Structures are given as C-alpha cells and as structure tokens.
Amino acid sequence: MPGPTGDVAVVGAGLIGLFSAHYLLERGYAVTVVEAGGLGGGAARVNGGWVCPARSDPLPSWGVVRDGMRSLTSPGSGSFFLRARALPRVAGYLARFLASSGEGRFVRSWDELDVLNGRTAGLVDKLVEAGIIDDLQDEGFLMLHSTRSEAEVSRASLLAVSRRGLCPAPDPIVGRQALVELEPGLGEASQFGFVHRGDRWLDPSRLVDRLAASLSSRGARFATGTPVRAVRQRGTRVELATPSGVVEASHAVVAAGAWSEQLLRPLGIRGYVTPGKGYSFTIHPEHPPTHVLRLGDTHVGVTPMGDRTRLVGMVEFDGTPDGLNAGRIDVMKRKAAPYLSGIDWRASTDEQAGPRPMTPDGKPLIGCAPGAERIVVATGHNMLGLSLAAPTASLVAELVARGPAASLPAFDPMRFTRRHR
Ligand SMILES: Cc1cc2nc3c(=O)[nH]c(=O)nc-3n(C[C@H](O)[C@H](O)[C@H](O)COP(=O)(O)OP(=O)(O)OC[C@H]3O[C@@H](n4cnc5c(N)ncnc54)[C@H](O)[C@@H]3O)c2cc1C
C-alpha cells in the first residue's frame, strides 16, 4: 500500500538500508526492505561499533599504500591482505585506489567526507532521543603505544584532526602507571598513551535489532531471504527482480553493501565497489576495558559492548564478500596480545568476517542512477558505514523526494564511470 508520498523498495537490510528506511518512513513513504539473507547481513553486525564524526580521513593515502606494500612483502603478518588469485577481480579497484592516494586527492576527499560526517553527531543524538539507540558510550578512545615517540606521532595526528573542528584536542600523553589505573588489563606493550574524546561507540547488532523493531512498528515491511537480481525503472515505477517474483514500487534504494556492484553495472554505473573483508571476535578479559582501545600501529581495536569485549581489524582482499579465513584471526591475536593481559586467546568466541564495501577513493556512492532518477544508489561506505549511516540515509530520503536536485557532486555514483570512458 503506497504511503501518502509513495512507496519505496530498499535493497539490503544492512546499516545503510535500515537507516534509509527510517528517514523514508519519517517522510511518509511506505517502505519495503528486500534482503538476500537475514536482517543486518554483510558487515552490519560484524563491525567495531565506532561512531566517529571526526575521523573521515579516507583510506587511500600514501601511508596506507606504504603499509599495504609492507604487508604484501611479509604475507601473513600485516593488517592488509591481498590474495594473489583475487588480483584480476580487484585490479580495477587497486589501480584507481593508487590514483586517489596523492596528498591533494586525500585532503579533498577528507573535506568532502567531513561535510557528510559533520551531520553525524546531531542525527545520532536524535536517534538516542527517539529511543532507537540506547547504548551509546562516550568514555573516550584510549590510544596505546609501546614508545613515547610513537605516542607523540599518534597524538600529533589526532591534534591535526581536532583542528578540523569536529572533536576536542586529545588529552596529554601519560605513562604506564596512569594507563593501568584507567585500564587494569593492559599488557607490557602499553607503555604510553592518551585518551581521545569525541568519538562514541555502540553494539551494532543491538542497533540493527532495535532499528528493525522500530521500523516494523511504524509499518515497514521486510522480505528476508529474497536476493534482488536486478533493479530497473519502467516509466514512473521501479521493479526489483527476485527469485520469488517482481517487487514494484515508486522508487528503489540500492544499499547492497559489498554486493552492490552487480546491481550497479546493469544501471550503467561502474563503481568499483570491492569487498574489503574485516574480522571481529569476542575475547573474555579478566579486566574488561571501559574505553575503546587502539593498539599502537597494529590496526586492531578493542570495543567494550555491554558484557562482551570485541576485537576488530584486518582488511582482506580475497575477491569475495563471503567466507572466513581463520589465519586472519590468528594474525589479529598475535598483534593484540602484547598490549593486553589476562586473556586466554584460545577461548575467543563469535569469530566472524564481514565485507566492507570499499571504493577506490574512500568515498561512498550516493545519488540517482543515470537516466533512472527513481533509483537511488547508497553504497561504498568503506570503513565508515556506521559513522556515515545517518547522514547518508537522510540524504537518500532527500534524493527520493527531490531527485537529482538534492545530490552532492562529491559522492556522484558516476564519477568512476566517466573517468573509465
Ligand atoms: C570488522 C569491521 C569493522 C568495522 N568497524 C566499523 C566501525 O567501527 N565504524 C564504522 O563506521 N564502520 C565500520 N565498519 C564498516 C561498516 O560496517 C560498513 O561500512 C557498513 O556495514 C556498510 O553498510 P552497508 O549497508 O552498505 O552494507 P552492509 O551493512 O554490509 O549491508 C548490506 C546488506 O545488503 C544485503 N544484500 C546484498 N546483496 C543483496 C541483494 N542482491 N539483494 C538483497 N539484499 C542484498 C546483505 O545481505 C546485507 O544485509 C566495519 C566493518 C568491518 C567488517
């Protein structure tokens, strides 16, 4: 039954799809969410739960290229992993990633992402007021380092982040004794550190469940176990082809995360959306942390989530969004172990992998499909899908209501297609 303003079919019940449904319902649309698996698939429940309004720095940068090269030359030890047989499938992404990594492009993309992320804190606060988010934590992120000089470099980079105006300056650096007073469960590698405030965190699985319940109570419908094979516009209607028949609506939103590329290509969009798998698992520390912990330069983080403690990290390009490679979990444990104490590393549980939808320039693709204004694309959120979900989804609702006039050129889904031609 169409709402007063129309009916929208959302492809994907991940973070972007569910948040989009929320803002579409607020505008009076009737919403059906069509999901290939269960609610909150892909990376939606697997992630670190960090809502970081100030950390929009895009992945492509010379620093990451250097780290990536280092990881490749000592395979099995780094936080970036590229499987050789995946090269043909990721070559297009990697070539464009390199082209986006220069200083000028990096800074421009960061500024553009800040425009979106600058709206995050306010929108998330409204979701807290509405009771949809009920576990947002803001005790600060504790940055841990093995040497003072490493801590100084890390603090200087966060000081530079704070000058962009979206978070306060980091606290001063303290030594091991003060760190252990804050967090008794630290290992010997945690010698220097400091607290950084402004970023918050939550349990993403709880968020998915509460958001889905809220959507349902407001009339949204869910078709789970229903993979969408194609999306097309016919006149003033859109059609979603699924194995159980065609779903019709006045508009569609393509929010299929790391699987989006196969729906985008037939629409004439080459987004180079590529799965960059991340891993997480639960550890059972003797002294559970009360801050998010960032462990030196390991690219591994620890998030307290209610009565659980989650370890997250790793970016793996193996050419597929599915599957879990136990070797990656072992690498994460090896890297984290020196920074933490009182943990039986063999007793970890909930080991899971989720595909981040990576784009070559680290920015999402948000906008109307070319020649099919009723189809709105919202994907490619890289490592920032939770942080950017609310501002992205509110823009999606605007695009559905107003068409291309509402688009932000920085996130044009066609930017790589044009360069390709
Ligand atoms: C280990 C890890 C840690 C992370 N930590 C953070 C963090 O702390 N903060 C942060 O901001 N981001 C983080 N991220 C990134 C974040 O999780 C992603 O950017 C985000 O989940 C992307 O949202 P999405 O809706 O585009 O995709 P997803 O959340 O992956 O959802 C896509 C959905 O679409 C469905 N789907 C796919 N194809 C189809 C189809 N054809 N038909 C119907 N349904 C389909 C999938 O089943 C899935 O449910 C992390 C990711 C990982 C893996």
CSV table of C-alpha atoms and ligand atoms in Angstrom, one decimal, residues 11-17 34-38 40-44 46-51 226-229 255-259 262-263 277-280 312-313 354-357 378-388, ligand 1:
chain,number,residue,atom,x,y,z
A,11,VAL,CA,17.6,-3.4,-1.4
A,12,GLY,CA,19.6,-4.6,1.6
A,13,ALA,CA,18.8,-4.6,5.3
A,14,GLY,CA,22.4,-3.6,6.3
A,15,LEU,CA,23.3,-0.4,8.0
A,16,ILE,CA,22.6,1.9,5.1
A,17,GLY,CA,19.4,0.2,4.0
A,34,VAL,CA,14.2,-6.6,0.5
A,35,GLU,CA,17.1,-8.6,1.9
A,36,ALA,CA,19.0,-11.5,0.5
A,37,GLY,CA,19.7,-13.1,3.9
A,38,GLY,CA,18.6,-12.1,7.4
A,40,GLY,CA,21.7,-7.0,9.3
A,41,GLY,CA,23.8,-9.1,7.0
A,42,GLY,CA,27.1,-8.2,5.4
A,43,ALA,CA,29.2,-6.1,7.7
A,44,ALA,CA,26.3,-4.6,9.6
A,46,VAL,CA,30.4,-7.6,12.5
A,47,ASN,CA,31.9,-4.1,12.9
A,48,GLY,CA,33.6,-2.3,15.7
A,49,GLY,CA,30.6,-0.1,16.6
A,50,TRP,CA,32.5,3.1,16.4
A,51,VAL,CA,30.7,6.3,15.5
A,226,THR,CA,15.0,-12.6,-1.1
A,227,PRO,CA,18.1,-11.8,-3.2
A,228,VAL,CA,17.4,-9.0,-5.7
A,229,ARG,CA,18.9,-9.9,-9.1
A,255,ALA,CA,22.1,-0.4,-0.5
A,256,ALA,CA,23.5,-3.8,-1.0
A,257,GLY,CA,26.9,-3.1,0.5
A,258,ALA,CA,29.8,-5.1,-0.9
A,259,TRP,CA,27.4,-6.9,-3.3
A,262,GLN,CA,26.5,-6.5,-9.7
A,263,LEU,CA,23.3,-4.3,-9.4
A,277,LYS,CA,36.9,-8.1,4.5
A,278,GLY,CA,37.2,-7.2,8.2
A,279,TYR,CA,37.2,-9.6,11.1
A,280,SER,CA,35.9,-9.5,14.6
A,312,VAL,CA,38.2,-5.9,15.3
A,313,GLY,CA,40.6,-5.3,12.5
A,354,GLY,CA,32.2,-9.0,7.1
A,355,PRO,CA,32.8,-7.4,3.8
A,356,ARG,CA,33.3,-3.6,3.9
A,357,PRO,CA,32.1,-2.0,0.6
A,378,ALA,CA,23.7,4.5,-1.5
A,379,THR,CA,26.7,2.2,-1.1
A,380,GLY,CA,30.5,2.1,-0.9
A,381,HIS,CA,30.9,3.3,2.7
A,382,ASN,CA,34.3,1.6,3.2
A,383,MET,CA,35.3,1.6,6.9
A,384,LEU,CA,32.8,4.4,7.8
A,385,GLY,CA,29.4,2.8,7.2
A,386,LEU,CA,28.2,3.1,10.8
A,387,SER,CA,29.5,6.6,11.3
A,388,LEU,CA,28.0,7.8,8.0
B,1,LIG,C1,35.5,-5.7,11.1
B,1,LIG,C2,34.8,-4.4,10.7
B,1,LIG,C3,34.8,-3.3,11.5
B,1,LIG,C4,34.2,-2.2,11.1
B,1,LIG,N1,34.1,-1.2,12.0
B,1,LIG,C5,33.4,0.0,11.7
B,1,LIG,C6,33.2,1.0,12.7
B,1,LIG,O1,33.7,0.8,13.9
B,1,LIG,N2,32.6,2.1,12.4
B,1,LIG,C7,32.1,2.3,11.1
B,1,LIG,O2,31.5,3.4,10.8
B,1,LIG,N3,32.1,1.3,10.2
B,1,LIG,C8,32.8,0.2,10.5
B,1,LIG,N4,32.9,-0.9,9.5
B,1,LIG,C9,32.3,-0.7,8.2
B,1,LIG,C10,30.8,-0.8,8.2
B,1,LIG,O3,30.4,-2.0,8.9
B,1,LIG,C11,30.3,-0.9,6.7
B,1,LIG,O4,30.8,0.3,6.1
B,1,LIG,C12,28.8,-0.9,6.7
B,1,LIG,O5,28.3,-2.1,7.2
B,1,LIG,C13,28.3,-0.8,5.2
B,1,LIG,O6,26.9,-0.7,5.3
B,1,LIG,P1,26.0,-1.2,4.0
B,1,LIG,O7,24.6,-1.1,4.4
B,1,LIG,O8,26.5,-0.6,2.8
B,1,LIG,O9,26.4,-2.7,3.9
B,1,LIG,P2,26.1,-3.9,4.9
B,1,LIG,O10,26.0,-3.4,6.2
B,1,LIG,O11,27.2,-5.0,4.6
B,1,LIG,O12,24.7,-4.5,4.4
B,1,LIG,C14,24.5,-4.9,3.1
B,1,LIG,C15,23.2,-5.7,3.1
B,1,LIG,O13,22.7,-5.9,1.8
B,1,LIG,C16,22.3,-7.3,1.6
B,1,LIG,N5,22.4,-7.7,0.2
B,1,LIG,C17,23.5,-7.8,-0.6
B,1,LIG,N6,23.1,-8.1,-1.8
B,1,LIG,C18,21.8,-8.1,-1.9
B,1,LIG,C19,20.9,-8.4,-2.9
B,1,LIG,N7,21.2,-8.6,-4.2
B,1,LIG,N8,19.5,-8.4,-2.6
B,1,LIG,C20,19.1,-8.1,-1.3
B,1,LIG,N9,20.0,-7.9,-0.3
B,1,LIG,C21,21.3,-7.9,-0.6
B,1,LIG,C22,23.4,-8.0,2.5
B,1,LIG,O14,22.9,-9.3,2.8
B,1,LIG,C23,23.4,-7.1,3.7
B,1,LIG,O15,22.4,-7.4,4.7
B,1,LIG,C24,33.5,-2.1,9.9
B,1,LIG,C25,33.4,-3.2,9.0
B,1,LIG,C26,34.0,-4.4,9.4
B,1,LIG,C27,33.9,-5.6,8.6
